[in-house]
mmCIF file of C-alpha atoms and ligand atoms in Angstrom:
data_model
loop_
_atom_site.group_PDB
_atom_site.id
_atom_site.type_symbol
_atom_site.label_atom_id
_atom_site.label_comp_id
_atom_site.label_asym_id
_atom_site.label_seq_id
_atom_site.Cartn_x
_atom_site.Cartn_y
_atom_site.Cartn_z
ATOM 1 C CA MET A 224 -33.680 -32.972 -59.171
ATOM 2 C CA ASN A 225 -32.089 -29.569 -58.961
ATOM 3 C CA ALA A 226 -33.759 -26.223 -58.234
ATOM 4 C CA GLN A 227 -34.920 -24.128 -61.174
ATOM 5 C CA PRO A 228 -34.850 -20.522 -61.622
ATOM 6 C CA ARG A 229 -38.109 -18.553 -61.193
ATOM 7 C CA ARG A 230 -38.859 -16.826 -64.339
ATOM 8 C CA VAL A 231 -41.588 -14.383 -64.043
ATOM 9 C CA GLU A 232 -42.452 -13.482 -67.749
ATOM 10 C CA HIS A 233 -40.853 -12.610 -70.975
ATOM 11 C CA GLN A 234 -40.727 -8.827 -72.054
ATOM 12 C CA GLN A 235 -40.397 -7.551 -75.471
ATOM 13 C CA THR A 236 -37.662 -4.929 -75.581
ATOM 14 C CA ASP A 237 -35.144 -3.425 -78.317
ATOM 15 C CA LYS A 238 -33.082 -6.396 -77.560
ATOM 16 C CA GLY A 239 -35.749 -8.894 -78.357
ATOM 17 C CA SER A 240 -37.568 -11.166 -75.903
ATOM 18 C CA VAL A 241 -35.834 -10.921 -72.540
ATOM 19 C CA PRO A 242 -36.680 -13.128 -69.588
ATOM 20 C CA VAL A 243 -37.759 -11.147 -66.468
ATOM 21 C CA TYR A 244 -36.948 -12.573 -63.207
ATOM 22 C CA THR A 245 -38.174 -11.954 -59.555
ATOM 23 C CA THR A 246 -36.111 -9.030 -58.030
ATOM 24 C CA ALA A 247 -35.919 -10.778 -54.841
ATOM 25 C CA VAL A 248 -32.248 -11.604 -53.357
ATOM 26 C CA VAL A 249 -31.993 -15.208 -52.800
ATOM 27 C CA GLU A 250 -29.782 -17.365 -50.800
ATOM 28 C CA GLN A 251 -27.500 -19.354 -52.933
ATOM 29 C CA PRO A 252 -29.190 -22.805 -52.677
ATOM 30 C CA TRP A 253 -25.746 -24.506 -52.939
ATOM 31 C CA ASP A 254 -27.064 -28.023 -51.715
ATOM 32 C CA SER A 255 -29.346 -28.153 -54.743
ATOM 33 C CA TYR A 256 -26.473 -28.179 -57.201
ATOM 34 C CA SER A 257 -26.417 -31.497 -59.098
ATOM 35 C CA PRO A 258 -23.182 -33.370 -59.804
ATOM 36 C CA ALA A 259 -23.920 -32.217 -63.538
ATOM 37 C CA ASP A 260 -23.863 -28.681 -62.269
ATOM 38 C CA HIS A 261 -20.389 -28.946 -60.424
ATOM 39 C CA ALA A 262 -19.123 -30.765 -63.634
ATOM 40 C CA THR A 263 -20.261 -27.666 -65.866
ATOM 41 C CA TRP A 264 -18.353 -25.356 -63.563
ATOM 42 C CA ALA A 265 -15.248 -27.595 -63.549
ATOM 43 C CA THR A 266 -15.150 -27.805 -67.372
ATOM 44 C CA LEU A 267 -15.631 -24.162 -67.856
ATOM 45 C CA PHE A 268 -13.376 -23.043 -65.132
ATOM 46 C CA GLU A 269 -10.575 -25.358 -66.453
ATOM 47 C CA ARG A 270 -11.045 -24.280 -69.991
ATOM 48 C CA GLN A 271 -10.933 -20.682 -69.408
ATOM 49 C CA GLN A 272 -8.325 -20.490 -66.797
ATOM 50 C CA GLN A 273 -5.910 -22.167 -69.331
ATOM 51 C CA LEU A 274 -6.999 -19.845 -72.064
ATOM 52 C CA LEU A 275 -6.635 -16.685 -70.002
ATOM 53 C CA VAL A 276 -3.030 -17.056 -69.475
ATOM 54 C CA GLY A 277 -1.367 -14.533 -71.504
ATOM 55 C CA ARG A 278 -4.827 -12.947 -72.542
ATOM 56 C CA ALA A 279 -6.591 -11.762 -69.548
ATOM 57 C CA CYS A 280 -5.041 -8.835 -67.740
ATOM 58 C CA ARG A 281 -2.872 -9.157 -64.660
ATOM 59 C CA GLU A 282 -5.395 -7.897 -62.300
ATOM 60 C CA PHE A 283 -7.895 -10.313 -63.306
ATOM 61 C CA LEU A 284 -5.656 -13.439 -63.024
ATOM 62 C CA ASP A 285 -4.104 -12.241 -59.627
ATOM 63 C CA ASN A 286 -7.338 -11.438 -58.208
ATOM 64 C CA GLN A 287 -8.966 -14.745 -59.323
ATOM 65 C CA GLN A 288 -6.111 -16.493 -57.592
ATOM 66 C CA HIS A 289 -6.655 -14.629 -54.583
ATOM 67 C CA PHE A 290 -10.288 -15.959 -54.118
ATOM 68 C CA GLY A 291 -9.083 -19.448 -54.281
ATOM 69 C CA MET A 292 -11.642 -20.660 -56.567
ATOM 70 C CA THR A 293 -10.992 -24.148 -57.839
ATOM 71 C CA PRO A 294 -12.649 -26.446 -60.416
ATOM 72 C CA ASP A 295 -13.587 -28.945 -57.720
ATOM 73 C CA ALA A 296 -16.888 -27.388 -56.944
ATOM 74 C CA ILE A 297 -19.132 -24.240 -57.666
ATOM 75 C CA PRO A 298 -17.943 -21.602 -55.102
ATOM 76 C CA LYS A 299 -19.992 -20.698 -52.182
ATOM 77 C CA PHE A 300 -20.926 -17.080 -52.183
ATOM 78 C CA GLU A 301 -20.328 -16.752 -48.305
ATOM 79 C CA ASP A 302 -16.720 -17.885 -48.961
ATOM 80 C CA LEU A 303 -16.090 -15.419 -51.700
ATOM 81 C CA ASN A 304 -17.873 -12.616 -49.567
ATOM 82 C CA ARG A 305 -15.236 -13.237 -46.765
ATOM 83 C CA VAL A 306 -12.467 -12.277 -49.122
ATOM 84 C CA LEU A 307 -14.406 -9.243 -50.326
ATOM 85 C CA ALA A 308 -15.249 -8.071 -46.913
ATOM 86 C CA GLY A 309 -11.669 -7.972 -45.986
ATOM 87 C CA SER A 310 -10.761 -6.060 -49.217
ATOM 88 C CA THR A 311 -12.922 -3.747 -51.239
ATOM 89 C CA GLY A 312 -16.158 -4.127 -49.082
ATOM 90 C CA TRP A 313 -18.096 -5.470 -51.989
ATOM 91 C CA ARG A 314 -20.529 -8.153 -51.415
ATOM 92 C CA ILE A 315 -22.149 -10.762 -53.724
ATOM 93 C CA ILE A 316 -25.936 -11.254 -53.642
ATOM 94 C CA GLY A 317 -27.644 -14.056 -55.129
ATOM 95 C CA VAL A 318 -30.380 -13.353 -57.672
ATOM 96 C CA GLU A 319 -32.457 -15.419 -60.138
ATOM 97 C CA GLY A 320 -31.371 -13.646 -63.406
ATOM 98 C CA LEU A 321 -31.187 -10.183 -65.107
ATOM 99 C CA LEU A 322 -32.780 -7.492 -63.057
ATOM 100 C CA PRO A 323 -34.640 -4.508 -63.836
ATOM 101 C CA GLU A 324 -32.246 -1.480 -64.507
ATOM 102 C CA LEU A 325 -32.932 0.583 -61.453
ATOM 103 C CA THR A 326 -32.755 -2.395 -59.179
ATOM 104 C CA PHE A 327 -29.495 -3.424 -60.595
ATOM 105 C CA PHE A 328 -28.071 0.186 -60.477
ATOM 106 C CA ASP A 329 -29.144 0.413 -56.796
ATOM 107 C CA HIS A 330 -27.317 -2.735 -55.837
ATOM 108 C CA LEU A 331 -24.080 -1.583 -57.572
ATOM 109 C CA ALA A 332 -24.313 1.958 -55.965
ATOM 110 C CA ASN A 333 -24.231 0.064 -52.566
ATOM 111 C CA ARG A 334 -21.431 -2.309 -53.512
ATOM 112 C CA ARG A 335 -23.619 -5.301 -53.880
ATOM 113 C CA PHE A 336 -22.924 -7.339 -57.054
ATOM 114 C CA PRO A 337 -25.897 -9.544 -58.222
ATOM 115 C CA VAL A 338 -24.860 -13.076 -59.276
ATOM 116 C CA THR A 339 -27.254 -15.414 -61.034
ATOM 117 C CA TRP A 340 -27.314 -18.493 -58.716
ATOM 118 C CA TRP A 341 -27.989 -21.273 -61.386
ATOM 119 C CA ILE A 342 -25.376 -22.455 -64.020
ATOM 120 C CA ARG A 343 -26.012 -23.321 -67.600
ATOM 121 C CA LYS A 344 -26.995 -26.735 -68.848
ATOM 122 C CA PRO A 345 -24.431 -28.875 -70.420
ATOM 123 C CA GLU A 346 -25.656 -28.301 -73.900
ATOM 124 C CA GLN A 347 -24.959 -24.579 -73.291
ATOM 125 C CA ILE A 348 -21.436 -25.036 -72.405
ATOM 126 C CA ASP A 349 -20.313 -22.956 -75.461
ATOM 127 C CA TYR A 350 -23.078 -20.479 -75.815
ATOM 128 C CA ILE A 351 -25.939 -19.059 -73.518
ATOM 129 C CA ALA A 352 -27.890 -15.904 -74.335
ATOM 130 C CA GLU A 353 -28.222 -14.715 -70.824
ATOM 131 C CA PRO A 354 -26.072 -14.332 -67.961
ATOM 132 C CA ASP A 355 -25.725 -17.509 -65.672
ATOM 133 C CA LEU A 356 -23.590 -18.157 -62.452
ATOM 134 C CA PHE A 357 -20.421 -18.970 -64.679
ATOM 135 C CA HIS A 358 -20.555 -15.620 -66.301
ATOM 136 C CA ASP A 359 -21.315 -13.531 -63.299
ATOM 137 C CA LEU A 360 -18.974 -15.310 -60.871
ATOM 138 C CA PHE A 361 -15.972 -16.185 -62.951
ATOM 139 C CA GLY A 362 -16.382 -13.069 -65.317
ATOM 140 C CA HIS A 363 -17.261 -10.342 -62.970
ATOM 141 C CA VAL A 364 -16.261 -11.068 -59.434
ATOM 142 C CA PRO A 365 -12.197 -11.197 -59.717
ATOM 143 C CA LEU A 366 -11.936 -7.495 -60.512
ATOM 144 C CA LEU A 367 -14.181 -6.498 -57.667
ATOM 145 C CA LEU A 368 -10.872 -6.965 -55.541
ATOM 146 C CA ASN A 369 -9.186 -4.267 -57.496
ATOM 147 C CA PRO A 370 -9.752 -1.118 -55.634
ATOM 148 C CA VAL A 371 -10.056 1.255 -58.680
ATOM 149 C CA PHE A 372 -12.294 -1.037 -60.622
ATOM 150 C CA ALA A 373 -14.325 -1.702 -57.421
ATOM 151 C CA ASP A 374 -14.930 2.151 -57.262
ATOM 152 C CA TYR A 375 -15.648 2.428 -61.011
ATOM 153 C CA MET A 376 -18.375 -0.180 -60.524
ATOM 154 C CA GLN A 377 -20.024 1.659 -57.720
ATOM 155 C CA ALA A 378 -19.725 4.974 -59.531
ATOM 156 C CA TYR A 379 -21.466 3.389 -62.377
ATOM 157 C CA GLY A 380 -24.302 2.185 -60.348
ATOM 158 C CA CYS A 381 -24.595 5.796 -58.818
ATOM 159 C CA GLY A 382 -24.658 7.178 -62.352
ATOM 160 C CA GLY A 383 -27.224 4.513 -63.385
ATOM 161 C CA VAL A 384 -29.667 5.761 -60.775
ATOM 162 C CA LYS A 385 -29.198 9.168 -62.100
ATOM 163 C CA ALA A 386 -29.602 8.412 -65.569
ATOM 164 C CA HIS A 387 -32.820 6.432 -65.003
ATOM 165 C CA SER A 388 -34.410 9.523 -63.600
ATOM 166 C CA LEU A 389 -33.306 11.488 -66.643
ATOM 167 C CA GLY A 390 -34.928 9.154 -69.110
ATOM 168 C CA PRO A 391 -34.345 6.299 -71.759
ATOM 169 C CA ASP A 392 -31.886 8.321 -73.849
ATOM 170 C CA ALA A 393 -29.552 8.825 -71.031
ATOM 171 C CA LEU A 394 -29.787 5.056 -70.164
ATOM 172 C CA VAL A 395 -29.039 4.017 -73.637
ATOM 173 C CA HIS A 396 -25.840 6.101 -73.648
ATOM 174 C CA LEU A 397 -24.794 4.857 -70.274
ATOM 175 C CA THR A 398 -25.475 1.264 -71.154
ATOM 176 C CA ARG A 399 -23.112 1.393 -74.191
ATOM 177 C CA LEU A 400 -20.343 2.539 -71.795
ATOM 178 C CA TYR A 401 -20.966 -0.560 -69.645
ATOM 179 C CA TRP A 402 -21.060 -2.839 -72.447
ATOM 180 C CA TYR A 403 -17.722 -1.656 -74.061
ATOM 181 C CA THR A 404 -16.003 -1.485 -70.566
ATOM 182 C CA VAL A 405 -17.149 -3.812 -67.934
ATOM 183 C CA GLU A 406 -18.421 -6.522 -70.474
ATOM 184 C CA PHE A 407 -16.204 -6.250 -73.415
ATOM 185 C CA GLY A 408 -13.234 -4.135 -72.572
ATOM 186 C CA LEU A 409 -9.526 -4.634 -73.541
ATOM 187 C CA ILE A 410 -6.727 -3.002 -71.678
ATOM 188 C CA ARG A 411 -3.086 -2.252 -72.931
ATOM 189 C CA GLN A 412 -0.457 -3.567 -70.648
ATOM 190 C CA ASP A 413 3.312 -3.735 -70.885
ATOM 191 C CA ASP A 414 3.346 -7.151 -72.776
ATOM 192 C CA GLY A 415 0.451 -6.275 -75.133
ATOM 193 C CA LEU A 416 -3.388 -6.042 -75.368
ATOM 194 C CA ARG A 417 -5.086 -7.962 -72.543
ATOM 195 C CA ILE A 418 -8.825 -8.764 -71.708
ATOM 196 C CA TYR A 419 -10.677 -7.392 -68.707
ATOM 197 C CA GLY A 420 -14.251 -7.511 -69.971
ATOM 198 C CA SER A 421 -16.526 -10.114 -68.323
ATOM 199 C CA GLY A 422 -18.393 -11.009 -71.418
ATOM 200 C CA ILE A 423 -15.169 -11.786 -72.952
ATOM 201 C CA VAL A 424 -13.430 -13.833 -70.138
ATOM 202 C CA SER A 425 -16.367 -16.082 -69.780
ATOM 203 C CA SER A 426 -16.475 -17.041 -73.399
ATOM 204 C CA LYS A 427 -13.975 -19.394 -75.026
ATOM 205 C CA GLY A 428 -14.597 -18.239 -78.568
ATOM 206 C CA GLU A 429 -14.425 -14.481 -77.824
ATOM 207 C CA SER A 430 -11.443 -14.719 -75.567
ATOM 208 C CA ILE A 431 -9.497 -15.771 -78.801
ATOM 209 C CA HIS A 432 -11.326 -13.778 -81.218
ATOM 210 C CA CYS A 433 -10.987 -10.331 -79.582
ATOM 211 C CA LEU A 434 -7.177 -10.458 -79.514
ATOM 212 C CA GLU A 435 -6.109 -12.635 -82.283
ATOM 213 C CA SER A 436 -8.825 -12.379 -85.099
ATOM 214 C CA ALA A 437 -8.163 -9.779 -87.923
ATOM 215 C CA ALA A 438 -11.927 -9.074 -88.025
ATOM 216 C CA PRO A 439 -12.634 -6.592 -85.264
ATOM 217 C CA ASN A 440 -11.580 -3.165 -84.821
ATOM 218 C CA ARG A 441 -9.531 -2.342 -81.784
ATOM 219 C CA ILE A 442 -9.757 1.292 -80.939
ATOM 220 C CA GLY A 443 -8.279 3.447 -78.164
ATOM 221 C CA PHE A 444 -10.883 4.300 -75.328
ATOM 222 C CA ASP A 445 -12.819 7.467 -76.006
ATOM 223 C CA MET A 446 -15.714 7.945 -73.609
ATOM 224 C CA ARG A 447 -18.284 10.101 -75.875
ATOM 225 C CA ARG A 448 -17.421 7.934 -78.763
ATOM 226 C CA ILE A 449 -18.198 4.737 -76.890
ATOM 227 C CA MET A 450 -21.470 6.291 -75.820
ATOM 228 C CA ARG A 451 -22.447 6.986 -79.415
ATOM 229 C CA THR A 452 -21.496 3.344 -80.420
ATOM 230 C CA ARG A 453 -24.133 0.653 -81.049
ATOM 231 C CA TYR A 454 -23.151 -3.017 -80.129
ATOM 232 C CA ARG A 455 -23.850 -6.586 -80.776
ATOM 233 C CA ILE A 456 -25.768 -8.873 -78.527
ATOM 234 C CA ASP A 457 -25.802 -12.161 -80.560
ATOM 235 C CA THR A 458 -22.403 -12.059 -82.349
ATOM 236 C CA TYR A 459 -18.726 -11.305 -81.341
ATOM 237 C CA GLN A 460 -18.365 -7.525 -81.093
ATOM 238 C CA LYS A 461 -17.392 -5.803 -84.311
ATOM 239 C CA THR A 462 -15.271 -3.310 -82.138
ATOM 240 C CA TYR A 463 -13.290 -3.525 -78.875
ATOM 241 C CA PHE A 464 -12.169 -0.549 -76.901
ATOM 242 C CA VAL A 465 -8.739 -0.301 -75.210
ATOM 243 C CA ILE A 466 -8.116 1.395 -72.140
ATOM 244 C CA ASP A 467 -4.432 2.224 -70.853
ATOM 245 C CA SER A 468 -5.467 1.656 -66.982
ATOM 246 C CA PHE A 469 -8.401 1.430 -64.745
ATOM 247 C CA GLN A 470 -7.448 4.826 -63.630
ATOM 248 C CA GLN A 471 -8.087 6.222 -66.988
ATOM 249 C CA LEU A 472 -11.542 4.709 -66.888
ATOM 250 C CA MET A 473 -12.222 6.416 -63.585
ATOM 251 C CA ASP A 474 -10.976 9.839 -64.502
ATOM 252 C CA ALA A 475 -12.714 9.897 -67.896
ATOM 253 C CA THR A 476 -15.989 9.084 -66.187
ATOM 254 C CA ASP A 477 -15.871 11.178 -63.269
ATOM 255 C CA PRO A 478 -17.435 14.294 -64.610
ATOM 256 C CA ASP A 479 -21.272 14.895 -64.384
ATOM 257 C CA PHE A 480 -22.893 13.284 -67.266
ATOM 258 C CA THR A 481 -25.946 15.228 -67.276
ATOM 259 C CA PRO A 482 -24.684 17.909 -69.692
ATOM 260 C CA ILE A 483 -23.076 15.155 -71.620
ATOM 261 C CA TYR A 484 -26.275 13.297 -72.245
ATOM 262 C CA ARG A 485 -27.805 16.515 -73.362
ATOM 263 C CA GLU A 486 -25.063 16.915 -75.871
ATOM 264 C CA LEU A 487 -25.002 13.353 -77.154
ATOM 265 C CA ALA A 488 -28.898 13.522 -77.757
ATOM 266 C CA SER A 489 -28.549 15.481 -80.843
ATOM 267 C CA GLN A 490 -25.703 13.286 -82.255
ATOM 268 C CA GLU A 491 -26.178 10.302 -84.430
ATOM 269 C CA SER A 492 -25.420 6.950 -83.184
ATOM 270 C CA ILE A 493 -22.325 5.074 -84.762
ATOM 271 C CA PRO A 494 -22.693 1.611 -86.315
ATOM 272 C CA ALA A 495 -20.896 -1.047 -84.320
ATOM 273 C CA GLY A 496 -18.287 -1.628 -86.943
ATOM 274 C CA SER A 497 -17.422 1.893 -88.070
ATOM 275 C CA VAL A 498 -14.014 3.443 -87.740
ATOM 276 C CA LEU A 499 -13.873 7.229 -87.482
ATOM 277 C CA GLN A 500 -11.213 9.649 -88.619
ATOM 278 C CA SER A 501 -10.643 10.671 -84.926
ATOM 279 C CA ASP A 502 -10.145 7.136 -83.714
ATOM 280 C CA ASN A 503 -6.974 6.011 -82.224
ATOM 281 C CA VAL A 504 -6.722 2.664 -84.197
ATOM 282 C CA TYR A 505 -4.920 -0.376 -82.953
ATOM 283 C CA ASN A 506 -6.250 -2.594 -85.545
ATOM 284 C CA ARG A 507 -8.730 -1.718 -88.496
ATOM 285 C CA GLY A 508 -10.990 -4.750 -88.572
ATOM 286 C CA SER A 509 -11.208 -6.707 -91.816
ATOM 287 C CA GLY A 510 -14.838 -7.166 -91.101
ATOM 288 C CA GLU A 511 -14.673 -10.858 -92.112
ATOM 289 C CA GLY A 512 -17.821 -12.574 -91.121
ATOM 290 C CA TRP A 513 -19.795 -9.591 -90.092
ATOM 291 C CA ALA A 514 -23.551 -9.596 -90.361
ATOM 292 C CA ALA A 515 -24.686 -6.628 -92.237
ATOM 293 C CA ASP A 516 -27.560 -5.712 -89.579
ATOM 294 C CA GLY A 517 -28.333 -6.349 -86.147
ATOM 295 C CA ASP A 518 -26.668 -3.762 -84.091
ATOM 296 C CA VAL A 519 -28.777 -2.840 -81.039
HETATM 297 N N1 LIG B 79 -19.960 10.509 -63.785
HETATM 298 C C1 LIG B 79 -21.175 9.794 -64.067
HETATM 299 C C2 LIG B 79 -22.396 10.578 -63.962
HETATM 300 O O1 LIG B 79 -22.256 11.704 -63.359
HETATM 301 C C3 LIG B 79 -21.426 8.364 -63.418
HETATM 302 C C4 LIG B 79 -20.586 7.318 -63.854
HETATM 303 C C5 LIG B 79 -19.341 6.977 -63.243
HETATM 304 C C6 LIG B 79 -20.924 6.581 -64.859
HETATM 305 C C7 LIG B 79 -18.578 5.961 -63.834
HETATM 306 C C8 LIG B 79 -20.179 5.678 -65.499
HETATM 307 C C9 LIG B 79 -19.095 5.194 -64.774
HETATM 308 O O2 LIG B 79 -23.586 10.135 -64.443
HETATM 309 CO CO1 CO B 80 -22.123 -9.455 -67.194
#
């Protein structure tokens, strides 16, 4: 019998019923992974690795190789941490699942990246509603080796601690930025649009959809625009935002957000699928298959 995550309770939020876990940092119980767990890792790892050639950005693919992750077994956090320690100084910590916002921000601000220790069940191979080890490790950890992105993640954590003290409106705006960059971002490279968002690279369907489908909008990065834009949590995104470089992300988010939050407070939010006159449009989505409601 393999170990089970300790779910504390469910909480009703604007995102529906969300499981809440203990905030404790846990040792990765590596010996408790079953053969089925390792097989799930192998299946997902091999599938996504193949799919991401020519789809994920250069930095993601190169850094993933650098870690030496293989399909043979679920990686040990301590092995990955040795690589990180010799590079950007980030460290992976094991957690039971989604953390309260302030706890999460505090980890990032101190270059600790929380990784859910358990992996999804075989029947969840193609879709799981909450982050598991595959999403957190395969999706997020490679770019922590990129110096600019590593700094961006830490700056985001610091910004989160501050936004938390400013109140819920500031957090809503900051969370959208994380969603449309860290989780669902695209980047323009010499050979075309590529993926860097973790929520995409860990999903078979969305890795193809975000680049190849005519349905979604693909729009140039615009920080304030993103902070006003609602998003999808249970379908593919209606809109993806495209950066030119990680440095662009760093530079755009460098200013103090306090006055920006104040400005945004009086502006309407933008539906997930809207295209504005001011947008730099790479692709205007056909909107095929879009649900009419359900933006959060
Ligand atoms: N500059 C932002 C602030 O003052 C912090 C931040 C950095 C937020 C990077 C997001 C990403 O709040
Ligand atoms: Co994530």
